[in-house]
PDB file of C-alpha atoms in Angstrom:
ATOM      1  CA  UNK A   1       9.890   9.182  28.892  1.00 37.00           C
ATOM      2  CA  UNK A   2       9.739   6.737  25.974  1.00 51.00           C
ATOM      3  CA  UNK A   3       6.105   6.497  24.295  1.00 53.00           C
ATOM      4  CA  UNK A   4       5.940   2.580  23.880  1.00 52.00           C
ATOM      5  CA  UNK A   5       6.534   1.024  20.020  1.00 61.00           C
ATOM      6  CA  UNK A   6       2.991  -0.916  19.043  1.00 59.00           C
ATOM      7  CA  UNK A   7       3.113  -2.462  15.198  1.00 57.00           C
ATOM      8  CA  UNK A   8       0.426   0.284  14.434  1.00 59.00           C
ATOM      9  CA  UNK A   9       0.135   0.026  10.166  1.00 58.00           C
ATOM     10  CA  UNK A  10      -0.442  -4.769  10.341  1.00 67.00           C
ATOM     11  CA  UNK A  11      -4.031  -4.308  10.548  1.00 78.00           C
ATOM     12  CA  UNK A  12      -6.520  -5.537   6.964  1.00 84.00           C
ATOM     13  CA  UNK A  13      -6.442  -7.467   4.448  1.00 90.00           C
ATOM     14  CA  UNK A  14      -3.391  -8.354   2.892  1.00 91.00           C
ATOM     15  CA  UNK A  15      -2.576 -10.799  -0.289  1.00 89.00           C
ATOM     16  CA  UNK A  16       0.434 -12.220  -2.520  1.00 89.00           C
ATOM     17  CA  UNK A  17       3.240 -14.303  -3.631  1.00 87.00           C
ATOM     18  CA  UNK A  18       5.994 -16.052  -1.674  1.00 93.00           C
ATOM     19  CA  UNK A  19       8.700 -17.398  -2.811  1.00 95.00           C
ATOM     20  CA  UNK A  20       9.739 -21.126  -1.140  1.00 96.00           C
ATOM     21  CA  UNK A  21      13.364 -22.154  -1.171  1.00 96.00           C
ATOM     22  CA  UNK A  22      15.285 -24.990   0.421  1.00 96.00           C
ATOM     23  CA  UNK A  23      17.733 -24.828   3.227  1.00 94.00           C
ATOM     24  CA  UNK A  24      20.198 -24.432   0.922  1.00 94.00           C
ATOM     25  CA  UNK A  25      18.859 -21.702  -1.714  1.00 95.00           C
ATOM     26  CA  UNK A  26      17.246 -23.893  -4.504  1.00 95.00           C
ATOM     27  CA  UNK A  27      13.836 -22.830  -5.647  1.00 94.00           C
ATOM     28  CA  UNK A  28      10.980 -25.518  -3.685  1.00 95.00           C
ATOM     29  CA  UNK A  29       8.119 -22.555  -6.150  1.00 92.00           C
ATOM     30  CA  UNK A  30       5.204 -20.161  -5.452  1.00 91.00           C
ATOM     31  CA  UNK A  31       3.155 -19.810  -2.918  1.00 91.00           C
ATOM     32  CA  UNK A  32      -0.373 -17.993  -2.433  1.00 90.00           C
ATOM     33  CA  UNK A  33      -0.453 -15.228   1.178  1.00 91.00           C
ATOM     34  CA  UNK A  34      -3.178 -14.496   2.465  1.00 91.00           C
ATOM     35  CA  UNK A  35      -4.011 -12.879   5.131  1.00 90.00           C
ATOM     36  CA  UNK A  36      -6.061 -11.367   7.612  1.00 90.00           C
ATOM     37  CA  UNK A  37      -5.034  -8.918  10.803  1.00 91.00           C
ATOM     38  CA  UNK A  38      -8.642  -8.036  12.822  1.00 91.00           C
ATOM     39  CA  UNK A  39      -8.341  -5.488  15.951  1.00 89.00           C
ATOM     40  CA  UNK A  40     -10.313  -6.870  18.920  1.00 91.00           C
ATOM     41  CA  UNK A  41     -10.919  -5.665  21.704  1.00 89.00           C
ATOM     42  CA  UNK A  42      -8.206  -4.483  25.233  1.00 86.00           C
ATOM     43  CA  UNK A  43      -5.130  -5.182  22.840  1.00 83.00           C
ATOM     44  CA  UNK A  44      -5.451  -8.142  21.197  1.00 91.00           C
ATOM     45  CA  UNK A  45      -5.743  -8.910  17.470  1.00 92.00           C
ATOM     46  CA  UNK A  46      -6.693 -11.721  15.466  1.00 94.00           C
ATOM     47  CA  UNK A  47      -4.890 -13.266  12.543  1.00 94.00           C
ATOM     48  CA  UNK A  48      -6.372 -15.592   9.492  1.00 93.00           C
ATOM     49  CA  UNK A  49      -3.835 -17.097   7.049  1.00 92.00           C
ATOM     50  CA  UNK A  50      -3.735 -19.914   3.898  1.00 92.00           C
ATOM     51  CA  UNK A  51      -1.008 -19.935   2.821  1.00 93.00           C
ATOM     52  CA  UNK A  52      -0.988 -22.277  -0.322  1.00 91.00           C
ATOM     53  CA  UNK A  53       1.769 -23.563  -1.933  1.00 91.00           C
ATOM     54  CA  UNK A  54       5.222 -26.477  -2.436  1.00 93.00           C
ATOM     55  CA  UNK A  55       3.929 -26.123   2.240  1.00 92.00           C
ATOM     56  CA  UNK A  56       0.236 -25.355   2.834  1.00 92.00           C
ATOM     57  CA  UNK A  57      -0.905 -24.214   5.374  1.00 91.00           C
ATOM     58  CA  UNK A  58      -4.141 -22.123   6.975  1.00 90.00           C
ATOM     59  CA  UNK A  59      -5.529 -21.261  10.620  1.00 93.00           C
ATOM     60  CA  UNK A  60      -5.605 -18.457  13.389  1.00 95.00           C
ATOM     61  CA  UNK A  61      -4.274 -17.487  16.224  1.00 95.00           C
ATOM     62  CA  UNK A  62      -4.197 -14.336  18.363  1.00 96.00           C
ATOM     63  CA  UNK A  63      -1.679 -11.415  19.227  1.00 94.00           C
ATOM     64  CA  UNK A  64      -1.589  -9.596  22.220  1.00 94.00           C
ATOM     65  CA  UNK A  65      -0.034  -6.792  22.355  1.00 88.00           C
ATOM     66  CA  UNK A  66       2.244  -5.200  24.903  1.00 85.00           C
ATOM     67  CA  UNK A  67       3.966  -1.859  24.958  1.00 82.00           C
ATOM     68  CA  UNK A  68       6.969  -3.052  23.241  1.00 85.00           C
ATOM     69  CA  UNK A  69       6.105  -6.576  22.081  1.00 90.00           C
ATOM     70  CA  UNK A  70       3.969  -9.113  21.174  1.00 92.00           C
ATOM     71  CA  UNK A  71       2.998 -12.742  22.262  1.00 96.00           C
ATOM     72  CA  UNK A  72       1.228 -14.987  19.859  1.00 96.00           C
ATOM     73  CA  UNK A  73      -0.940 -17.139  21.800  1.00 95.00           C
ATOM     74  CA  UNK A  74      -1.860 -19.576  19.640  1.00 93.00           C
ATOM     75  CA  UNK A  75      -3.694 -22.022  17.832  1.00 95.00           C
ATOM     76  CA  UNK A  76      -1.339 -21.960  14.533  1.00 94.00           C
ATOM     77  CA  UNK A  77       1.446 -19.730  15.715  1.00 95.00           C
ATOM     78  CA  UNK A  78       2.371 -19.860  19.399  1.00 97.00           C
ATOM     79  CA  UNK A  79       6.207 -17.168  20.199  1.00 97.00           C
ATOM     80  CA  UNK A  80       7.558 -12.998  20.606  1.00 97.00           C
ATOM     81  CA  UNK A  81       7.747 -10.748  18.498  1.00 96.00           C
ATOM     82  CA  UNK A  82       9.366  -8.377  19.198  1.00 95.00           C
ATOM     83  CA  UNK A  83       8.162  -3.940  18.107  1.00 93.00           C
ATOM     84  CA  UNK A  84      11.162  -2.899  16.862  1.00 95.00           C
ATOM     85  CA  UNK A  85       9.401   0.550  15.237  1.00 92.00           C
ATOM     86  CA  UNK A  86       5.440   0.938  14.105  1.00 90.00           C
ATOM     87  CA  UNK A  87       5.770  -1.286  10.954  1.00 92.00           C
ATOM     88  CA  UNK A  88       8.485  -4.086  11.847  1.00 95.00           C
ATOM     89  CA  UNK A  89       8.484  -6.713  13.501  1.00 95.00           C
ATOM     90  CA  UNK A  90      11.544  -9.748  14.307  1.00 97.00           C
ATOM     91  CA  UNK A  91       9.582 -12.748  15.757  1.00 97.00           C
ATOM     92  CA  UNK A  92      10.398 -16.297  17.200  1.00 97.00           C
ATOM     93  CA  UNK A  93       7.685 -18.476  17.349  1.00 97.00           C
ATOM     94  CA  UNK A  94       6.721 -22.244  16.303  1.00 97.00           C
ATOM     95  CA  UNK A  95       3.462 -23.130  14.124  1.00 95.00           C
ATOM     96  CA  UNK A  96       2.640 -26.704  15.639  1.00 91.00           C
ATOM     97  CA  UNK A  97      -0.093 -27.747  13.082  1.00 91.00           C
ATOM     98  CA  UNK A  98       3.567 -28.352  10.692  1.00 93.00           C
ATOM     99  CA  UNK A  99       6.222 -28.503  13.156  1.00 95.00           C
ATOM    100  CA  UNK A 100       8.303 -26.013  12.606  1.00 96.00           C
ATOM    101  CA  UNK A 101      10.561 -22.967  14.154  1.00 97.00           C
ATOM    102  CA  UNK A 102      10.511 -19.528  12.559  1.00 97.00           C
ATOM    103  CA  UNK A 103      12.619 -17.013  12.698  1.00 97.00           C
ATOM    104  CA  UNK A 104      10.321 -14.001  11.503  1.00 97.00           C
ATOM    105  CA  UNK A 105      10.574 -10.776   9.830  1.00 98.00           C
ATOM    106  CA  UNK A 106       8.012  -7.902   8.259  1.00 96.00           C
ATOM    107  CA  UNK A 107       8.320  -4.584   7.636  1.00 96.00           C
ATOM    108  CA  UNK A 108       5.201  -2.546   6.321  1.00 94.00           C
ATOM    109  CA  UNK A 109       7.694  -0.114   3.318  1.00 92.00           C
ATOM    110  CA  UNK A 110       5.672   1.687   2.166  1.00 87.00           C
ATOM    111  CA  UNK A 111       2.337   1.715   4.493  1.00 84.00           C
ATOM    112  CA  UNK A 112       0.396  -0.951   1.921  1.00 89.00           C
ATOM    113  CA  UNK A 113       3.600  -3.780   0.273  1.00 93.00           C
ATOM    114  CA  UNK A 114       4.371  -5.791   3.592  1.00 94.00           C
ATOM    115  CA  UNK A 115       8.770  -7.643   2.646  1.00 97.00           C
ATOM    116  CA  UNK A 116       8.981 -10.142   5.349  1.00 97.00           C
ATOM    117  CA  UNK A 117      11.256 -13.452   5.209  1.00 98.00           C
ATOM    118  CA  UNK A 118      10.869 -16.270   7.300  1.00 97.00           C
ATOM    119  CA  UNK A 119      13.070 -19.051   8.253  1.00 98.00           C
ATOM    120  CA  UNK A 120      11.700 -22.056   8.681  1.00 97.00           C
ATOM    121  CA  UNK A 121      13.631 -25.791  10.636  1.00 97.00           C
ATOM    122  CA  UNK A 122      12.805 -28.158  12.867  1.00 97.00           C
ATOM    123  CA  UNK A 123      15.562 -28.453  15.514  1.00 95.00           C
ATOM    124  CA  UNK A 124      18.351 -27.430  14.166  1.00 93.00           C
ATOM    125  CA  UNK A 125      17.340 -28.358   9.529  1.00 96.00           C
ATOM    126  CA  UNK A 126      16.552 -25.913   8.046  1.00 96.00           C
ATOM    127  CA  UNK A 127      13.321 -27.139   6.244  1.00 96.00           C
ATOM    128  CA  UNK A 128      12.174 -24.009   4.586  1.00 97.00           C
ATOM    129  CA  UNK A 129      13.015 -19.906   3.181  1.00 98.00           C
ATOM    130  CA  UNK A 130      10.131 -18.227   3.332  1.00 97.00           C
ATOM    131  CA  UNK A 131      10.468 -15.123   1.081  1.00 97.00           C
ATOM    132  CA  UNK A 132       7.082 -13.192   1.312  1.00 95.00           C
ATOM    133  CA  UNK A 133       5.587 -10.218  -0.850  1.00 95.00           C
ATOM    134  CA  UNK A 134       2.705  -9.113   0.072  1.00 93.00           C
ATOM    135  CA  UNK A 135      -0.336  -6.162  -0.490  1.00 91.00           C
ATOM    136  CA  UNK A 136      -3.238  -4.257   1.189  1.00 89.00           C
ATOM    137  CA  UNK A 137      -6.133  -4.710  -0.627  1.00 86.00           C
ATOM    138  CA  UNK A 138     -10.108  -3.697   0.456  1.00 79.00           C
ATOM    139  CA  UNK A 139     -11.930  -5.823   1.873  1.00 72.00           C
ATOM    140  CA  UNK A 140     -14.442  -5.952  -1.459  1.00 65.00           C
ATOM    141  CA  UNK A 141     -11.251  -6.088  -3.907  1.00 58.00           C
ATOM    142  CA  UNK A 142     -11.585  -9.726  -5.612  1.00 56.00           C
ATOM    143  CA  UNK A 143      -8.217 -10.775  -4.333  1.00 51.00           C
ATOM    144  CA  UNK A 144      -5.724 -10.659  -6.719  1.00 48.00           C
ATOM    145  CA  UNK A 145      -3.136 -13.311  -8.052  1.00 51.00           C
ATOM    146  CA  UNK A 146       0.251 -13.058  -6.754  1.00 51.00           C
ATOM    147  CA  UNK A 147       3.684 -12.352  -8.637  1.00 58.00           C
ATOM    148  CA  UNK A 148       4.896 -15.690  -9.678  1.00 59.00           C
ATOM    149  CA  UNK A 149       8.667 -17.050 -11.363  1.00 64.00           C
ATOM    150  CA  UNK A 150       7.499 -18.805 -15.018  1.00 66.00           C
ATOM    151  CA  UNK A 151       9.155 -22.237 -14.083  1.00 65.00           C
ATOM    152  CA  UNK A 152       8.997 -25.381 -12.242  1.00 69.00           C
ATOM    153  CA  UNK A 153      10.827 -27.385  -9.354  1.00 77.00           C
ATOM    154  CA  UNK A 154      12.512 -28.778 -11.594  1.00 76.00           C
ATOM    155  CA  UNK A 155      13.223 -26.170 -14.065  1.00 84.00           C
ATOM    156  CA  UNK A 156      14.863 -23.422 -11.844  1.00 89.00           C
ATOM    157  CA  UNK A 157      16.482 -25.634  -8.654  1.00 90.00           C
ATOM    158  CA  UNK A 158      19.814 -25.644  -9.630  1.00 94.00           C
ATOM    159  CA  UNK A 159      19.073 -21.977 -11.563  1.00 95.00           C
ATOM    160  CA  UNK A 160      20.348 -19.573  -8.332  1.00 96.00           C
ATOM    161  CA  UNK A 161      18.444 -17.074  -9.520  1.00 95.00           C
ATOM    162  CA  UNK A 162      15.132 -18.534 -10.252  1.00 93.00           C
ATOM    163  CA  UNK A 163      14.677 -17.139 -13.661  1.00 91.00           C
ATOM    164  CA  UNK A 164      15.696 -13.728 -13.465  1.00 92.00           C
ATOM    165  CA  UNK A 165      19.001 -14.230 -14.598  1.00 93.00           C
ATOM    166  CA  UNK A 166      20.838 -12.417 -12.318  1.00 95.00           C
ATOM    167  CA  UNK A 167      21.537 -12.559  -8.136  1.00 97.00           C
ATOM    168  CA  UNK A 168      19.706  -9.094  -7.365  1.00 97.00           C
ATOM    169  CA  UNK A 169      22.240  -8.747  -5.248  1.00 98.00           C
ATOM    170  CA  UNK A 170      25.122  -8.531  -6.408  1.00 98.00           C
ATOM    171  CA  UNK A 171      24.656  -6.211  -8.825  1.00 97.00           C
ATOM    172  CA  UNK A 172      26.987  -3.776  -9.497  1.00 98.00           C
ATOM    173  CA  UNK A 173      25.632  -0.615  -8.326  1.00 98.00           C
ATOM    174  CA  UNK A 174      24.531   1.515  -4.927  1.00 98.00           C
ATOM    175  CA  UNK A 175      22.493   0.647  -2.300  1.00 98.00           C
ATOM    176  CA  UNK A 176      21.461   3.844   0.247  1.00 98.00           C
ATOM    177  CA  UNK A 177      19.402   4.895   2.351  1.00 97.00           C
ATOM    178  CA  UNK A 178      18.330   5.979   6.287  1.00 97.00           C
ATOM    179  CA  UNK A 179      18.120   3.554   8.762  1.00 98.00           C
ATOM    180  CA  UNK A 180      16.486   3.813  11.995  1.00 97.00           C
ATOM    181  CA  UNK A 181      18.932   2.635  15.119  1.00 98.00           C
ATOM    182  CA  UNK A 182      18.021   1.460  18.635  1.00 97.00           C
ATOM    183  CA  UNK A 183      20.430   0.719  21.375  1.00 97.00           C
ATOM    184  CA  UNK A 184      20.314  -2.828  23.669  1.00 95.00           C
ATOM    185  CA  UNK A 185      17.005  -1.353  24.927  1.00 93.00           C
ATOM    186  CA  UNK A 186      15.719  -0.479  22.340  1.00 93.00           C
ATOM    187  CA  UNK A 187      15.625   2.825  22.527  1.00 94.00           C
ATOM    188  CA  UNK A 188      15.836   5.099  19.711  1.00 95.00           C
ATOM    189  CA  UNK A 189      19.427   6.093  18.473  1.00 96.00           C
ATOM    190  CA  UNK A 190      17.727   8.210  15.956  1.00 96.00           C
ATOM    191  CA  UNK A 191      17.988   7.213  11.910  1.00 97.00           C
ATOM    192  CA  UNK A 192      21.663   6.660  10.066  1.00 96.00           C
ATOM    193  CA  UNK A 193      22.601   8.026   6.401  1.00 97.00           C
ATOM    194  CA  UNK A 194      24.007   4.382   4.999  1.00 98.00           C
ATOM    195  CA  UNK A 195      25.064   2.433   1.767  1.00 98.00           C
ATOM    196  CA  UNK A 196      26.347   0.281  -0.581  1.00 98.00           C
ATOM    197  CA  UNK A 197      28.992   0.168  -2.917  1.00 98.00           C
ATOM    198  CA  UNK A 198      28.917  -3.619  -5.070  1.00 98.00           C
ATOM    199  CA  UNK A 199      31.841  -2.767  -7.339  1.00 97.00           C
ATOM    200  CA  UNK A 200      32.944  -6.519  -9.617  1.00 95.00           C
ATOM    201  CA  UNK A 201      36.983  -8.080  -9.093  1.00 95.00           C
ATOM    202  CA  UNK A 202      36.428 -11.244 -11.060  1.00 93.00           C
ATOM    203  CA  UNK A 203      34.420 -13.925 -12.328  1.00 93.00           C
ATOM    204  CA  UNK A 204      33.120 -14.788  -8.537  1.00 94.00           C
ATOM    205  CA  UNK A 205      34.232 -12.104  -6.577  1.00 97.00           C
ATOM    206  CA  UNK A 206      33.379  -9.054  -6.028  1.00 97.00           C
ATOM    207  CA  UNK A 207      34.391  -5.920  -3.588  1.00 97.00           C
ATOM    208  CA  UNK A 208      31.960  -4.299  -0.962  1.00 97.00           C
ATOM    209  CA  UNK A 209      32.152  -0.666   1.021  1.00 97.00           C
ATOM    210  CA  UNK A 210      30.090   0.376   2.802  1.00 97.00           C
ATOM    211  CA  UNK A 211      29.417   3.950   5.036  1.00 97.00           C
ATOM    212  CA  UNK A 212      27.887   5.302   7.539  1.00 97.00           C
ATOM    213  CA  UNK A 213      25.030   3.261  10.274  1.00 96.00           C
ATOM    214  CA  UNK A 214      25.532   3.829  14.276  1.00 96.00           C
ATOM    215  CA  UNK A 215      27.772   0.687  14.343  1.00 95.00           C
ATOM    216  CA  UNK A 216      30.704   0.016  13.885  1.00 87.00           C
ATOM    217  CA  UNK A 217      33.642   2.308  11.901  1.00 88.00           C
ATOM    218  CA  UNK A 218      31.848   5.128   9.017  1.00 92.00           C
ATOM    219  CA  UNK A 219      33.718   3.374   5.934  1.00 92.00           C
ATOM    220  CA  UNK A 220      34.204  -0.776   6.070  1.00 93.00           C
ATOM    221  CA  UNK A 221      34.929  -2.845   3.006  1.00 94.00           C
ATOM    222  CA  UNK A 222      34.965  -6.420   2.363  1.00 95.00           C
ATOM    223  CA  UNK A 223      36.102  -8.513  -0.929  1.00 97.00           C
ATOM    224  CA  UNK A 224      33.831 -11.219  -0.965  1.00 98.00           C
ATOM    225  CA  UNK A 225      34.155 -14.488  -2.860  1.00 98.00           C
ATOM    226  CA  UNK A 226      30.547 -15.878  -4.183  1.00 97.00           C
ATOM    227  CA  UNK A 227      29.105 -19.658  -5.855  1.00 97.00           C
ATOM    228  CA  UNK A 228      26.391 -17.415  -6.345  1.00 96.00           C
ATOM    229  CA  UNK A 229      24.492 -19.494  -3.127  1.00 97.00           C
ATOM    230  CA  UNK A 230      26.328 -18.028  -0.899  1.00 97.00           C
ATOM    231  CA  UNK A 231      29.131 -15.061  -0.437  1.00 98.00           C
ATOM    232  CA  UNK A 232      31.990 -15.219   2.736  1.00 98.00           C
ATOM    233  CA  UNK A 233      35.000 -13.143   2.477  1.00 97.00           C
ATOM    234  CA  UNK A 234      38.188 -12.765   2.077  1.00 95.00           C
ATOM    235  CA  UNK A 235      40.320 -13.192   5.172  1.00 91.00           C
ATOM    236  CA  UNK A 236      41.907 -10.092   4.470  1.00 90.00           C
ATOM    237  CA  UNK A 237      38.818  -8.526   4.673  1.00 93.00           C
ATOM    238  CA  UNK A 238      37.815  -5.655   7.630  1.00 94.00           C
ATOM    239  CA  UNK A 239      34.805  -7.589   7.551  1.00 95.00           C
ATOM    240  CA  UNK A 240      34.731 -11.303   8.069  1.00 97.00           C
ATOM    241  CA  UNK A 241      31.800 -13.913   8.087  1.00 97.00           C
ATOM    242  CA  UNK A 242      29.229 -14.877   5.271  1.00 98.00           C
ATOM    243  CA  UNK A 243      25.230 -14.931   4.117  1.00 98.00           C
ATOM    244  CA  UNK A 244      22.777 -17.515   2.412  1.00 98.00           C
ATOM    245  CA  UNK A 245      21.075 -16.709  -0.026  1.00 98.00           C
ATOM    246  CA  UNK A 246      17.839 -17.610  -1.660  1.00 97.00           C
ATOM    247  CA  UNK A 247      17.601 -16.906  -5.245  1.00 95.00           C
ATOM    248  CA  UNK A 248      19.196 -13.969  -5.420  1.00 96.00           C
ATOM    249  CA  UNK A 249      16.664 -11.179  -3.518  1.00 96.00           C
ATOM    250  CA  UNK A 250      16.979 -12.410   0.078  1.00 98.00           C
ATOM    251  CA  UNK A 251      19.511 -13.277   2.403  1.00 98.00           C
ATOM    252  CA  UNK A 252      21.205 -14.081   5.789  1.00 98.00           C
ATOM    253  CA  UNK A 253      24.955 -14.558   7.386  1.00 98.00           C
ATOM    254  CA  UNK A 254      26.474 -13.109  10.637  1.00 97.00           C
ATOM    255  CA  UNK A 255      29.210 -10.597   9.768  1.00 97.00           C
ATOM    256  CA  UNK A 256      32.271  -9.678  12.528  1.00 97.00           C
ATOM    257  CA  UNK A 257      33.368  -6.837  12.528  1.00 95.00           C
ATOM    258  CA  UNK A 258      37.300  -6.398  13.048  1.00 94.00           C
ATOM    259  CA  UNK A 259      37.779  -3.126  14.681  1.00 93.00           C
ATOM    260  CA  UNK A 260      34.607  -3.127  16.369  1.00 94.00           C
ATOM    261  CA  UNK A 261      34.905  -6.360  17.484  1.00 95.00           C
ATOM    262  CA  UNK A 262      31.269  -6.370  17.335  1.00 97.00           C
ATOM    263  CA  UNK A 263      28.916  -8.981  15.461  1.00 97.00           C
ATOM    264  CA  UNK A 264      26.239  -8.254  12.773  1.00 97.00           C
ATOM    265  CA  UNK A 265      23.493 -10.508  12.237  1.00 98.00           C
ATOM    266  CA  UNK A 266      21.895  -9.686   8.424  1.00 98.00           C
ATOM    267  CA  UNK A 267      18.690 -10.680   7.273  1.00 98.00           C
ATOM    268  CA  UNK A 268      17.483  -8.813   3.876  1.00 98.00           C
ATOM    269  CA  UNK A 269      14.379  -8.890   1.011  1.00 98.00           C
ATOM    270  CA  UNK A 270      14.984  -7.663  -2.195  1.00 97.00           C
ATOM    271  CA  UNK A 271      11.266  -6.151  -4.012  1.00 96.00           C
ATOM    272  CA  UNK A 272      10.057  -8.795  -6.972  1.00 93.00           C
ATOM    273  CA  UNK A 273      11.049  -5.524  -8.897  1.00 94.00           C
ATOM    274  CA  UNK A 274      15.129  -5.238  -7.681  1.00 96.00           C
ATOM    275  CA  UNK A 275      14.617  -1.679  -6.914  1.00 97.00           C
ATOM    276  CA  UNK A 276      13.948  -1.386  -3.170  1.00 97.00           C
ATOM    277  CA  UNK A 277      15.389  -3.889  -0.282  1.00 98.00           C
ATOM    278  CA  UNK A 278      14.309  -4.368   3.174  1.00 98.00           C
ATOM    279  CA  UNK A 279      16.966  -4.370   6.186  1.00 98.00           C
ATOM    280  CA  UNK A 280      17.543  -5.970   9.304  1.00 98.00           C
ATOM    281  CA  UNK A 281      20.933  -5.519  10.857  1.00 98.00           C
ATOM    282  CA  UNK A 282      21.231  -6.954  14.786  1.00 98.00           C
ATOM    283  CA  UNK A 283      24.425  -5.787  16.321  1.00 98.00           C
ATOM    284  CA  UNK A 284      26.113  -8.007  19.739  1.00 98.00           C
ATOM    285  CA  UNK A 285      29.706  -8.060  21.661  1.00 97.00           C
ATOM    286  CA  UNK A 286      29.982 -12.187  22.176  1.00 94.00           C
ATOM    287  CA  UNK A 287      25.924 -12.930  23.116  1.00 94.00           C
ATOM    288  CA  UNK A 288      25.120  -9.085  23.994  1.00 97.00           C
ATOM    289  CA  UNK A 289      23.142  -7.777  22.168  1.00 97.00           C
ATOM    290  CA  UNK A 290      23.904  -3.580  21.148  1.00 97.00           C
ATOM    291  CA  UNK A 291      21.816  -2.564  19.459  1.00 97.00           C
ATOM    292  CA  UNK A 292      20.035  -3.067  15.531  1.00 98.00           C
ATOM    293  CA  UNK A 293      19.437  -1.260  13.083  1.00 98.00           C
ATOM    294  CA  UNK A 294      16.744  -1.328  10.152  1.00 98.00           C
ATOM    295  CA  UNK A 295      15.377   0.869   6.917  1.00 98.00           C
ATOM    296  CA  UNK A 296      13.953   0.176   3.102  1.00 98.00           C
ATOM    297  CA  UNK A 297      17.366   1.168   0.579  1.00 98.00           C
ATOM    298  CA  UNK A 298      16.942   2.192  -2.841  1.00 98.00           C
ATOM    299  CA  UNK A 299      19.198   0.388  -5.283  1.00 98.00           C
ATOM    300  CA  UNK A 300      21.139   2.700  -8.100  1.00 98.00           C
ATOM    301  CA  UNK A 301      22.553   0.593 -11.201  1.00 96.00           C
ATOM    302  CA  UNK A 302      26.845   1.714 -11.669  1.00 89.00           C
TER     303      UNK A 302
END
């Protein structure tokens, strides 16, 4: 019998930086993000959160930890989160004080570093994309100053790289790592080697070669056209679809794998130093989820 999967690594005090973007991927500003996560009796957790940035929010909410999911019980956050591993949660929730619905994943990368991606909507209209990176800090440590992008909304609004000078996802090179795989009932399928090789083709166009993983053919290729705010596949690609970019270091999109007849919802966040990325993929046949894979990959430049 499989042991229940519980998100075990999130307790403690977390402090860090978020970059906030609008629905088109334009930079709106940095945010200071602080969270205090405390264990309570009977499997409950309390989270106190303070976020100061292009929008501001503070408050607290409670989580009831179940065997393989978490219930957000309010008042600041209401909803449901899947526990995909002891270091990854994937949530759909509602922040009532802001009137915003949230699609959110949070991955603990190495025990003391969190990466997160929050897509915040009102109705079907995307209002904010929040790309977060937080560090675990001891209780007696002064709150550190977050790493920030230099510049204002006016300086960087029309810069798709948000002041970095490059789209981190589109650098020539190789991403590689192991992804943990789950089937449609969230039963473990083991870890699978996975790599992506990015090759420039010409201005505004790049090639992507994907090898490994638990779903689809062993090797698949696609050609992508990009305007640096989005990227989309050419019609002769083995994989077709598109993704949106936020500051060149977060992406979200849907892709259809022709040979396997599977759709993949991809979400990824690159660390501020550009060396690693958190990857979360859900795989569907029609509207039915047939599996997931997730993990951390490292970058090697060409």
